[in-house]
Amino acid sequence: MDAPTTLVAADPAFRADVLAGLAAPIRAVPARWLYDRRGSELFEEITRLPEYYPTRTEKALLERYSGELASLLGTGEAVVEFGSGSSAKTPILLRAVRPSAYVPIDISGDFLRESAEALQAEFPSLAVYPVEADFMRRIELPAAVAAAPKLGFFPGSTIGNLVARTAVDLLRAMKETLGEGSRLVIGMDRIKDIEILERAYDDAAGVTARFNLNLLHRINAELDGNIDVAAFRHRAIWNDEMSRIEMHLEAVRDVEFTVAGVGFAMMLSETTPTENSHKYGHRDSRLLLRAAGWGVVREWTDEKQWFSIILAEAEPPRFAP
Ligand code: AVJ
């Protein structure tokens, strides 16, 4: 008997991105496609790895400083989280800030509903208003939170996956979504020893490698591909010029395959970037925020200065050049 096959309806945008990304003179596949069900599970596993310091460092910072953070805010805030809030960090913030409402925004309706329900169960008296939307653009928030002061929450150093130009676009869209007088709590990963960074993105147990290679399995399953996954290996490369860790898929031999009926060939050692993770110095993060109209109120970092949490406020429009 044949092995059971799972038919997954292919996202037309996935198909378009993969075909264009593999055909481009400098190949690349956008990082968002790493996060299907399996990819998201593997990322969860990454966050528990000994080498992957960001998640636990940010969580410890929130545990330590959320009280101080709350004391810098007013009352009756509506917390607006960019992302579904499935992490353990959201409850820490909510317990400290005691908001009037919580608005998680996510592009995936399924993830959003699941995590909103779990959160509602943990905070039975909190008003939760999930919004299914792409937060790269300005979003109309629910009328119920129109009058409340807004506190944006964007943890996980997710901003680091975007190049500066796109990161500024996103931060500006967040400012427009949250409105005048709003604040933002954002996690940003710091520049540090290259060996520490490379190990965090190429762990001994090989979980990050599986996470990266899962993209090829996903292409095979959803886009009728015949890629020999064994012909590729995971690489984590520090790009000093761009101040970022890059995940690549590297061909370990000359390889040919088809995706959705289109043929591709890669040579031994050719690499395809799959995710960028930008790291910021103290001044870099401020410049990035300022470029999008956010002023820094306060910044917290750990003893090793490996990660930082920044409280920013929307700056009023000024005429200064
Ligand atoms: C959750 C997207 C910020 O870049 O550190 C971890 C993703 N990729 N290991 C990061 C990731 C490989 C993570 N982000």
mmCIF file of C-alpha atoms and ligand atoms in Angstrom:
data_model
loop_
_atom_site.group_PDB
_atom_site.id
_atom_site.type_symbol
_atom_site.label_atom_id
_atom_site.label_comp_id
_atom_site.label_asym_id
_atom_site.label_seq_id
_atom_site.Cartn_x
_atom_site.Cartn_y
_atom_site.Cartn_z
ATOM 1 C CA MET A 1 0.000 0.000 0.000
ATOM 2 C CA ASP A 2 1.097 3.548 -0.692
ATOM 3 C CA ALA A 3 2.131 5.752 2.184
ATOM 4 C CA PRO A 4 -0.708 8.091 3.155
ATOM 5 C CA THR A 5 -0.357 11.458 1.497
ATOM 6 C CA THR A 6 -1.448 14.679 3.103
ATOM 7 C CA LEU A 7 -2.848 17.152 0.645
ATOM 8 C CA VAL A 8 -2.250 20.701 1.727
ATOM 9 C CA ALA A 9 -3.879 23.504 -0.235
ATOM 10 C CA ALA A 10 -1.001 25.628 -1.493
ATOM 11 C CA ASP A 11 -1.057 29.312 -0.732
ATOM 12 C CA PRO A 12 -0.753 31.113 -4.111
ATOM 13 C CA ALA A 13 1.544 33.683 -2.485
ATOM 14 C CA PHE A 14 3.839 30.845 -1.279
ATOM 15 C CA ARG A 15 3.983 29.480 -4.823
ATOM 16 C CA ALA A 16 4.729 32.920 -6.294
ATOM 17 C CA ASP A 17 7.431 33.721 -3.692
ATOM 18 C CA VAL A 18 9.191 30.357 -4.069
ATOM 19 C CA LEU A 19 9.160 30.374 -7.866
ATOM 20 C CA ALA A 20 10.329 33.991 -8.065
ATOM 21 C CA GLY A 21 12.826 33.560 -5.203
ATOM 22 C CA LEU A 22 14.478 30.484 -6.724
ATOM 23 C CA ALA A 23 14.584 31.992 -10.218
ATOM 24 C CA ALA A 24 16.069 35.346 -9.136
ATOM 25 C CA PRO A 25 19.703 36.090 -10.107
ATOM 26 C CA ILE A 26 20.458 36.253 -6.381
ATOM 27 C CA ARG A 27 18.187 33.616 -4.892
ATOM 28 C CA ALA A 28 16.230 34.090 -1.639
ATOM 29 C CA VAL A 29 12.954 32.865 -0.148
ATOM 30 C CA PRO A 30 11.094 35.209 2.254
ATOM 31 C CA ALA A 31 11.367 34.068 5.893
ATOM 32 C CA ARG A 32 7.618 34.052 6.573
ATOM 33 C CA TRP A 33 7.290 30.724 4.728
ATOM 34 C CA LEU A 34 9.394 28.979 7.377
ATOM 35 C CA TYR A 35 6.472 29.272 9.784
ATOM 36 C CA ASP A 36 3.938 26.642 8.790
ATOM 37 C CA ARG A 37 2.590 24.352 11.572
ATOM 38 C CA ARG A 38 5.741 22.226 11.648
ATOM 39 C CA GLY A 39 7.998 25.268 11.330
ATOM 40 C CA SER A 40 6.238 27.022 14.197
ATOM 41 C CA GLU A 41 6.585 23.875 16.341
ATOM 42 C CA LEU A 42 10.288 23.703 15.537
ATOM 43 C CA PHE A 43 10.679 27.389 16.360
ATOM 44 C CA GLU A 44 9.029 26.718 19.761
ATOM 45 C CA GLU A 45 11.658 24.011 20.245
ATOM 46 C CA ILE A 46 14.411 26.486 19.276
ATOM 47 C CA THR A 47 13.288 28.871 22.029
ATOM 48 C CA ARG A 48 14.061 26.163 24.615
ATOM 49 C CA LEU A 49 17.579 25.354 23.303
ATOM 50 C CA PRO A 50 20.530 26.141 25.588
ATOM 51 C CA GLU A 51 22.239 28.079 22.765
ATOM 52 C CA TYR A 52 19.203 30.192 21.879
ATOM 53 C CA TYR A 53 19.471 32.971 24.477
ATOM 54 C CA PRO A 54 16.919 35.566 23.141
ATOM 55 C CA THR A 55 13.664 34.065 24.438
ATOM 56 C CA ARG A 56 14.814 33.366 27.974
ATOM 57 C CA THR A 57 16.762 36.633 28.240
ATOM 58 C CA GLU A 58 13.777 38.708 27.143
ATOM 59 C CA LYS A 59 11.438 36.799 29.445
ATOM 60 C CA ALA A 60 13.760 37.376 32.409
ATOM 61 C CA LEU A 61 13.936 41.093 31.550
ATOM 62 C CA LEU A 62 10.150 41.323 31.484
ATOM 63 C CA GLU A 63 9.862 39.466 34.796
ATOM 64 C CA ARG A 64 12.404 41.767 36.366
ATOM 65 C CA TYR A 65 11.298 45.114 34.957
ATOM 66 C CA SER A 66 7.591 44.885 34.100
ATOM 67 C CA GLY A 67 6.730 46.555 37.432
ATOM 68 C CA GLU A 68 9.002 49.481 36.648
ATOM 69 C CA LEU A 69 7.602 49.573 33.130
ATOM 70 C CA ALA A 70 4.030 49.721 34.463
ATOM 71 C CA SER A 71 4.981 52.592 36.782
ATOM 72 C CA LEU A 72 5.989 54.644 33.724
ATOM 73 C CA LEU A 73 2.534 54.232 32.179
ATOM 74 C CA GLY A 74 -0.840 55.618 33.073
ATOM 75 C CA THR A 75 -3.872 53.447 33.754
ATOM 76 C CA GLY A 76 -6.581 51.912 31.616
ATOM 77 C CA GLU A 77 -4.206 51.110 28.764
ATOM 78 C CA ALA A 78 -5.313 48.895 25.895
ATOM 79 C CA VAL A 79 -2.410 46.533 25.141
ATOM 80 C CA VAL A 80 -2.114 45.892 21.402
ATOM 81 C CA GLU A 81 0.174 42.965 20.600
ATOM 82 C CA PHE A 82 1.652 42.664 17.108
ATOM 83 C CA GLY A 83 1.616 38.873 16.734
ATOM 84 C CA SER A 84 -0.756 36.336 18.238
ATOM 85 C CA GLY A 85 0.744 36.419 21.719
ATOM 86 C CA SER A 86 1.217 32.667 21.966
ATOM 87 C CA SER A 87 4.414 33.156 23.974
ATOM 88 C CA ALA A 88 4.872 33.089 27.748
ATOM 89 C CA LYS A 89 5.797 36.790 27.673
ATOM 90 C CA THR A 90 2.330 38.244 27.196
ATOM 91 C CA PRO A 91 0.950 37.145 30.619
ATOM 92 C CA ILE A 92 3.954 38.760 32.337
ATOM 93 C CA LEU A 93 3.204 42.112 30.698
ATOM 94 C CA LEU A 94 -0.555 41.856 31.260
ATOM 95 C CA ARG A 95 -0.154 41.033 34.954
ATOM 96 C CA ALA A 96 2.059 44.089 35.482
ATOM 97 C CA VAL A 97 0.188 46.614 33.320
ATOM 98 C CA ARG A 98 -3.369 45.519 34.236
ATOM 99 C CA PRO A 99 -4.787 46.859 30.982
ATOM 100 C CA SER A 100 -8.417 47.725 30.246
ATOM 101 C CA ALA A 101 -8.317 45.556 27.130
ATOM 102 C CA TYR A 102 -6.016 43.289 25.124
ATOM 103 C CA VAL A 103 -5.935 43.331 21.311
ATOM 104 C CA PRO A 104 -3.779 40.617 19.693
ATOM 105 C CA ILE A 105 -3.226 41.147 15.949
ATOM 106 C CA ASP A 106 -2.152 38.293 13.698
ATOM 107 C CA ILE A 107 -2.374 37.403 10.030
ATOM 108 C CA SER A 108 -3.152 33.752 10.844
ATOM 109 C CA GLY A 109 -6.739 33.507 12.118
ATOM 110 C CA ASP A 110 -6.212 29.979 13.486
ATOM 111 C CA PHE A 111 -3.187 30.837 15.651
ATOM 112 C CA LEU A 112 -4.940 34.012 16.745
ATOM 113 C CA ARG A 113 -8.134 32.319 17.944
ATOM 114 C CA GLU A 114 -6.222 29.536 19.725
ATOM 115 C CA SER A 115 -3.962 31.858 21.680
ATOM 116 C CA ALA A 116 -6.735 34.422 22.372
ATOM 117 C CA GLU A 117 -8.830 31.651 23.951
ATOM 118 C CA ALA A 118 -5.926 30.432 26.072
ATOM 119 C CA LEU A 119 -5.254 33.978 27.240
ATOM 120 C CA GLN A 120 -8.898 34.662 28.003
ATOM 121 C CA ALA A 121 -8.925 31.522 30.177
ATOM 122 C CA GLU A 122 -5.904 32.829 32.107
ATOM 123 C CA PHE A 123 -7.380 36.345 32.465
ATOM 124 C CA PRO A 124 -11.158 35.760 32.725
ATOM 125 C CA SER A 125 -12.087 39.385 33.417
ATOM 126 C CA LEU A 126 -9.909 40.919 30.696
ATOM 127 C CA ALA A 127 -11.649 42.214 27.545
ATOM 128 C CA VAL A 128 -9.916 40.462 24.606
ATOM 129 C CA TYR A 129 -10.497 41.683 21.047
ATOM 130 C CA PRO A 130 -8.517 39.613 18.513
ATOM 131 C CA VAL A 131 -7.954 41.266 15.130
ATOM 132 C CA GLU A 132 -7.061 39.154 12.074
ATOM 133 C CA ALA A 133 -4.945 41.457 9.926
ATOM 134 C CA ASP A 134 -1.544 42.104 8.387
ATOM 135 C CA PHE A 135 0.123 44.523 10.783
ATOM 136 C CA MET A 136 2.566 45.762 8.132
ATOM 137 C CA ARG A 137 -0.217 48.200 7.285
ATOM 138 C CA ARG A 138 -2.268 50.629 9.392
ATOM 139 C CA ILE A 139 -5.100 48.782 11.129
ATOM 140 C CA GLU A 140 -8.465 50.053 12.345
ATOM 141 C CA LEU A 141 -8.603 48.993 16.015
ATOM 142 C CA PRO A 142 -11.910 47.804 17.546
ATOM 143 C CA ALA A 143 -14.227 50.681 18.509
ATOM 144 C CA ALA A 144 -14.275 49.394 22.111
ATOM 145 C CA VAL A 145 -10.651 50.520 22.625
ATOM 146 C CA ALA A 146 -10.926 53.823 20.727
ATOM 147 C CA ALA A 147 -10.855 55.977 23.865
ATOM 148 C CA ALA A 148 -8.168 54.017 25.761
ATOM 149 C CA PRO A 149 -4.485 54.977 25.685
ATOM 150 C CA LYS A 150 -2.625 52.388 23.600
ATOM 151 C CA LEU A 151 0.412 50.327 24.529
ATOM 152 C CA GLY A 152 1.885 48.385 21.614
ATOM 153 C CA PHE A 153 3.777 45.152 22.385
ATOM 154 C CA PHE A 154 6.233 43.647 19.902
ATOM 155 C CA PRO A 155 8.483 41.135 21.675
ATOM 156 C CA GLY A 156 10.821 38.418 20.384
ATOM 157 C CA SER A 157 13.129 40.627 18.349
ATOM 158 C CA THR A 158 10.828 39.922 15.410
ATOM 159 C CA ILE A 159 11.686 43.408 14.116
ATOM 160 C CA GLY A 160 15.151 41.946 13.440
ATOM 161 C CA ASN A 161 13.811 39.791 10.619
ATOM 162 C CA LEU A 162 13.246 42.903 8.532
ATOM 163 C CA VAL A 163 15.843 44.987 6.728
ATOM 164 C CA ALA A 164 16.014 48.573 8.011
ATOM 165 C CA ARG A 165 13.804 50.059 5.300
ATOM 166 C CA THR A 166 10.988 47.555 5.942
ATOM 167 C CA ALA A 167 11.473 47.737 9.713
ATOM 168 C CA VAL A 168 10.922 51.505 9.567
ATOM 169 C CA ASP A 169 7.806 50.994 7.414
ATOM 170 C CA LEU A 170 6.466 48.582 10.037
ATOM 171 C CA LEU A 171 7.273 50.848 13.005
ATOM 172 C CA ARG A 172 5.566 53.740 11.204
ATOM 173 C CA ALA A 173 2.487 51.596 10.463
ATOM 174 C CA MET A 174 2.397 50.651 14.165
ATOM 175 C CA LYS A 175 2.466 54.324 15.114
ATOM 176 C CA GLU A 176 -0.450 55.014 12.776
ATOM 177 C CA THR A 177 -2.392 52.032 14.145
ATOM 178 C CA LEU A 178 -1.822 53.002 17.793
ATOM 179 C CA GLY A 179 -2.295 56.744 17.341
ATOM 180 C CA GLU A 180 -1.185 59.899 19.102
ATOM 181 C CA GLY A 181 0.258 59.593 22.597
ATOM 182 C CA SER A 182 0.726 55.837 22.289
ATOM 183 C CA ARG A 183 3.648 53.812 23.633
ATOM 184 C CA LEU A 184 5.437 50.761 22.390
ATOM 185 C CA VAL A 185 7.284 47.980 24.209
ATOM 186 C CA ILE A 186 9.674 46.340 21.772
ATOM 187 C CA GLY A 187 12.321 43.617 22.178
ATOM 188 C CA MET A 188 15.527 43.999 20.199
ATOM 189 C CA ASP A 189 18.527 41.675 20.055
ATOM 190 C CA ARG A 190 21.983 43.176 20.583
ATOM 191 C CA ILE A 191 25.223 42.748 18.644
ATOM 192 C CA LYS A 192 27.491 40.325 20.523
ATOM 193 C CA ASP A 193 30.327 37.811 20.008
ATOM 194 C CA ILE A 194 29.983 36.163 16.635
ATOM 195 C CA GLU A 195 30.479 32.659 18.095
ATOM 196 C CA ILE A 196 27.533 33.146 20.442
ATOM 197 C CA LEU A 197 25.349 34.365 17.590
ATOM 198 C CA GLU A 198 26.378 31.569 15.253
ATOM 199 C CA ARG A 199 25.754 28.914 17.893
ATOM 200 C CA ALA A 200 22.325 30.401 18.678
ATOM 201 C CA TYR A 201 21.384 29.885 15.028
ATOM 202 C CA ASP A 202 23.212 26.581 14.500
ATOM 203 C CA ASP A 203 22.611 24.530 17.632
ATOM 204 C CA ALA A 204 24.326 21.271 18.542
ATOM 205 C CA ALA A 205 21.062 19.293 18.556
ATOM 206 C CA GLY A 206 20.319 20.378 14.987
ATOM 207 C CA VAL A 207 16.880 21.829 15.703
ATOM 208 C CA THR A 208 17.558 25.057 13.778
ATOM 209 C CA ALA A 209 18.827 22.956 10.874
ATOM 210 C CA ARG A 210 15.552 20.990 10.875
ATOM 211 C CA PHE A 211 13.623 24.287 11.078
ATOM 212 C CA ASN A 212 15.450 25.637 8.020
ATOM 213 C CA LEU A 213 15.296 22.375 6.007
ATOM 214 C CA ASN A 214 11.564 22.130 6.762
ATOM 215 C CA LEU A 215 11.114 24.806 4.113
ATOM 216 C CA LEU A 216 12.217 22.266 1.475
ATOM 217 C CA HIS A 217 9.798 19.639 2.831
ATOM 218 C CA ARG A 218 7.052 22.251 2.717
ATOM 219 C CA ILE A 219 7.890 23.132 -0.899
ATOM 220 C CA ASN A 220 7.816 19.421 -1.815
ATOM 221 C CA ALA A 221 4.482 18.857 -0.058
ATOM 222 C CA GLU A 222 2.613 22.002 -1.055
ATOM 223 C CA LEU A 223 4.142 22.944 -4.400
ATOM 224 C CA ASP A 224 4.584 19.513 -5.928
ATOM 225 C CA GLY A 225 8.380 19.674 -5.572
ATOM 226 C CA ASN A 226 10.876 16.826 -5.869
ATOM 227 C CA ILE A 227 13.798 18.389 -4.000
ATOM 228 C CA ASP A 228 16.220 15.883 -2.450
ATOM 229 C CA VAL A 229 16.415 17.466 1.000
ATOM 230 C CA ALA A 230 19.630 15.502 1.698
ATOM 231 C CA ALA A 231 21.315 17.574 -1.020
ATOM 232 C CA PHE A 232 21.134 20.637 1.260
ATOM 233 C CA ARG A 233 22.540 21.677 4.595
ATOM 234 C CA HIS A 234 21.735 24.440 7.049
ATOM 235 C CA ARG A 235 24.158 27.313 7.453
ATOM 236 C CA ALA A 236 24.131 30.231 9.910
ATOM 237 C CA ILE A 237 26.386 33.035 8.688
ATOM 238 C CA TRP A 238 27.207 36.338 10.390
ATOM 239 C CA ASN A 239 27.086 39.173 7.854
ATOM 240 C CA ASP A 240 29.079 41.914 9.529
ATOM 241 C CA GLU A 241 28.403 44.509 6.849
ATOM 242 C CA MET A 242 24.639 44.124 7.399
ATOM 243 C CA SER A 243 24.916 43.359 11.144
ATOM 244 C CA ARG A 244 22.835 40.235 10.878
ATOM 245 C CA ILE A 245 22.794 36.465 11.180
ATOM 246 C CA GLU A 246 21.649 34.882 7.960
ATOM 247 C CA MET A 247 20.194 31.418 7.652
ATOM 248 C CA HIS A 248 21.006 29.792 4.334
ATOM 249 C CA LEU A 249 20.314 26.474 2.647
ATOM 250 C CA GLU A 250 23.537 25.318 1.006
ATOM 251 C CA ALA A 251 23.740 22.707 -1.758
ATOM 252 C CA VAL A 252 26.190 19.936 -0.751
ATOM 253 C CA ARG A 253 26.380 18.705 -4.357
ATOM 254 C CA ASP A 254 25.205 19.827 -7.777
ATOM 255 C CA VAL A 255 21.454 19.353 -7.638
ATOM 256 C CA GLU A 256 18.478 19.612 -9.981
ATOM 257 C CA PHE A 257 14.801 19.565 -9.080
ATOM 258 C CA THR A 258 11.388 20.819 -10.138
ATOM 259 C CA VAL A 259 8.842 22.869 -8.218
ATOM 260 C CA ALA A 260 5.327 23.238 -9.632
ATOM 261 C CA GLY A 261 6.648 21.946 -12.941
ATOM 262 C CA VAL A 262 9.470 24.490 -13.152
ATOM 263 C CA GLY A 263 13.033 23.194 -13.315
ATOM 264 C CA PHE A 264 15.924 24.528 -11.183
ATOM 265 C CA ALA A 265 19.611 23.691 -10.914
ATOM 266 C CA MET A 266 22.038 24.578 -8.139
ATOM 267 C CA MET A 267 25.754 24.056 -7.986
ATOM 268 C CA LEU A 268 27.750 22.596 -5.125
ATOM 269 C CA SER A 269 28.175 25.254 -2.365
ATOM 270 C CA GLU A 270 25.525 27.551 -3.777
ATOM 271 C CA THR A 271 23.469 29.031 -0.949
ATOM 272 C CA THR A 272 19.922 30.377 -0.736
ATOM 273 C CA PRO A 273 19.176 32.806 2.128
ATOM 274 C CA THR A 274 15.982 31.952 4.048
ATOM 275 C CA GLU A 275 15.987 34.302 7.081
ATOM 276 C CA ASN A 276 17.790 37.419 8.289
ATOM 277 C CA SER A 277 18.073 38.232 11.975
ATOM 278 C CA HIS A 278 19.443 41.740 12.414
ATOM 279 C CA LYS A 279 21.278 42.668 15.621
ATOM 280 C CA TYR A 280 21.460 46.204 16.964
ATOM 281 C CA GLY A 281 23.856 48.277 18.991
ATOM 282 C CA HIS A 282 22.496 50.632 21.658
ATOM 283 C CA ARG A 283 22.448 53.602 19.278
ATOM 284 C CA ASP A 284 21.273 51.591 16.258
ATOM 285 C CA SER A 285 17.981 50.626 17.907
ATOM 286 C CA ARG A 286 17.307 54.258 18.844
ATOM 287 C CA LEU A 287 18.030 55.472 15.337
ATOM 288 C CA LEU A 288 15.698 52.854 13.879
ATOM 289 C CA LEU A 289 12.875 53.870 16.237
ATOM 290 C CA ARG A 290 13.491 57.584 15.720
ATOM 291 C CA ALA A 291 13.395 57.151 11.942
ATOM 292 C CA ALA A 292 9.811 55.944 12.347
ATOM 293 C CA GLY A 293 8.711 58.678 14.799
ATOM 294 C CA TRP A 294 9.262 56.863 18.099
ATOM 295 C CA GLY A 295 11.277 58.378 20.950
ATOM 296 C CA VAL A 296 12.904 56.148 23.573
ATOM 297 C CA VAL A 297 11.550 56.606 27.113
ATOM 298 C CA ARG A 298 13.525 53.857 28.803
ATOM 299 C CA GLU A 299 15.616 50.828 27.888
ATOM 300 C CA TRP A 300 16.328 47.739 29.944
ATOM 301 C CA THR A 301 19.089 45.257 29.255
ATOM 302 C CA ASP A 302 20.609 42.220 31.007
ATOM 303 C CA GLU A 303 24.062 42.069 32.661
ATOM 304 C CA LYS A 304 25.699 40.766 29.494
ATOM 305 C CA GLN A 305 23.805 43.306 27.362
ATOM 306 C CA TRP A 306 22.672 40.526 25.054
ATOM 307 C CA PHE A 307 19.088 41.698 24.655
ATOM 308 C CA SER A 308 17.128 44.860 25.259
ATOM 309 C CA ILE A 309 13.548 45.853 25.903
ATOM 310 C CA ILE A 310 12.687 49.394 24.929
ATOM 311 C CA LEU A 311 9.745 51.543 25.985
ATOM 312 C CA ALA A 312 9.155 54.125 23.259
ATOM 313 C CA GLU A 313 6.552 56.828 22.799
ATOM 314 C CA ALA A 314 4.992 58.183 19.625
ATOM 315 C CA GLU A 315 6.565 61.559 18.982
ATOM 316 C CA PRO A 316 4.276 64.391 17.948
ATOM 317 C CA PRO A 317 4.870 65.731 14.441
ATOM 318 C CA ARG A 318 7.557 68.410 14.445
ATOM 319 C CA PHE A 319 8.612 70.945 11.863
ATOM 320 C CA ALA A 320 12.295 70.570 12.636
ATOM 321 C CA PRO A 321 14.281 69.386 9.598
HETATM 322 C C1 AVJ B 1 11.507 34.822 16.192
HETATM 323 C C2 AVJ B 1 12.075 35.410 14.047
HETATM 324 C C3 AVJ B 1 13.026 36.594 15.842
HETATM 325 O O1 AVJ B 1 15.383 35.561 14.271
HETATM 326 O O2 AVJ B 1 15.866 34.898 16.273
HETATM 327 C C4 AVJ B 1 15.392 31.615 15.480
HETATM 328 C C5 AVJ B 1 13.646 33.201 14.421
HETATM 329 N N1 AVJ B 1 15.244 31.618 13.354
HETATM 330 N N2 AVJ B 1 16.281 30.757 14.993
HETATM 331 C C6 AVJ B 1 15.110 34.963 15.310
HETATM 332 C C7 AVJ B 1 14.730 32.174 14.433
HETATM 333 C C8 AVJ B 1 16.186 30.748 13.704
HETATM 334 C C9 AVJ B 1 13.751 34.276 15.446
HETATM 335 N N3 AVJ B 1 12.628 35.268 15.372
#
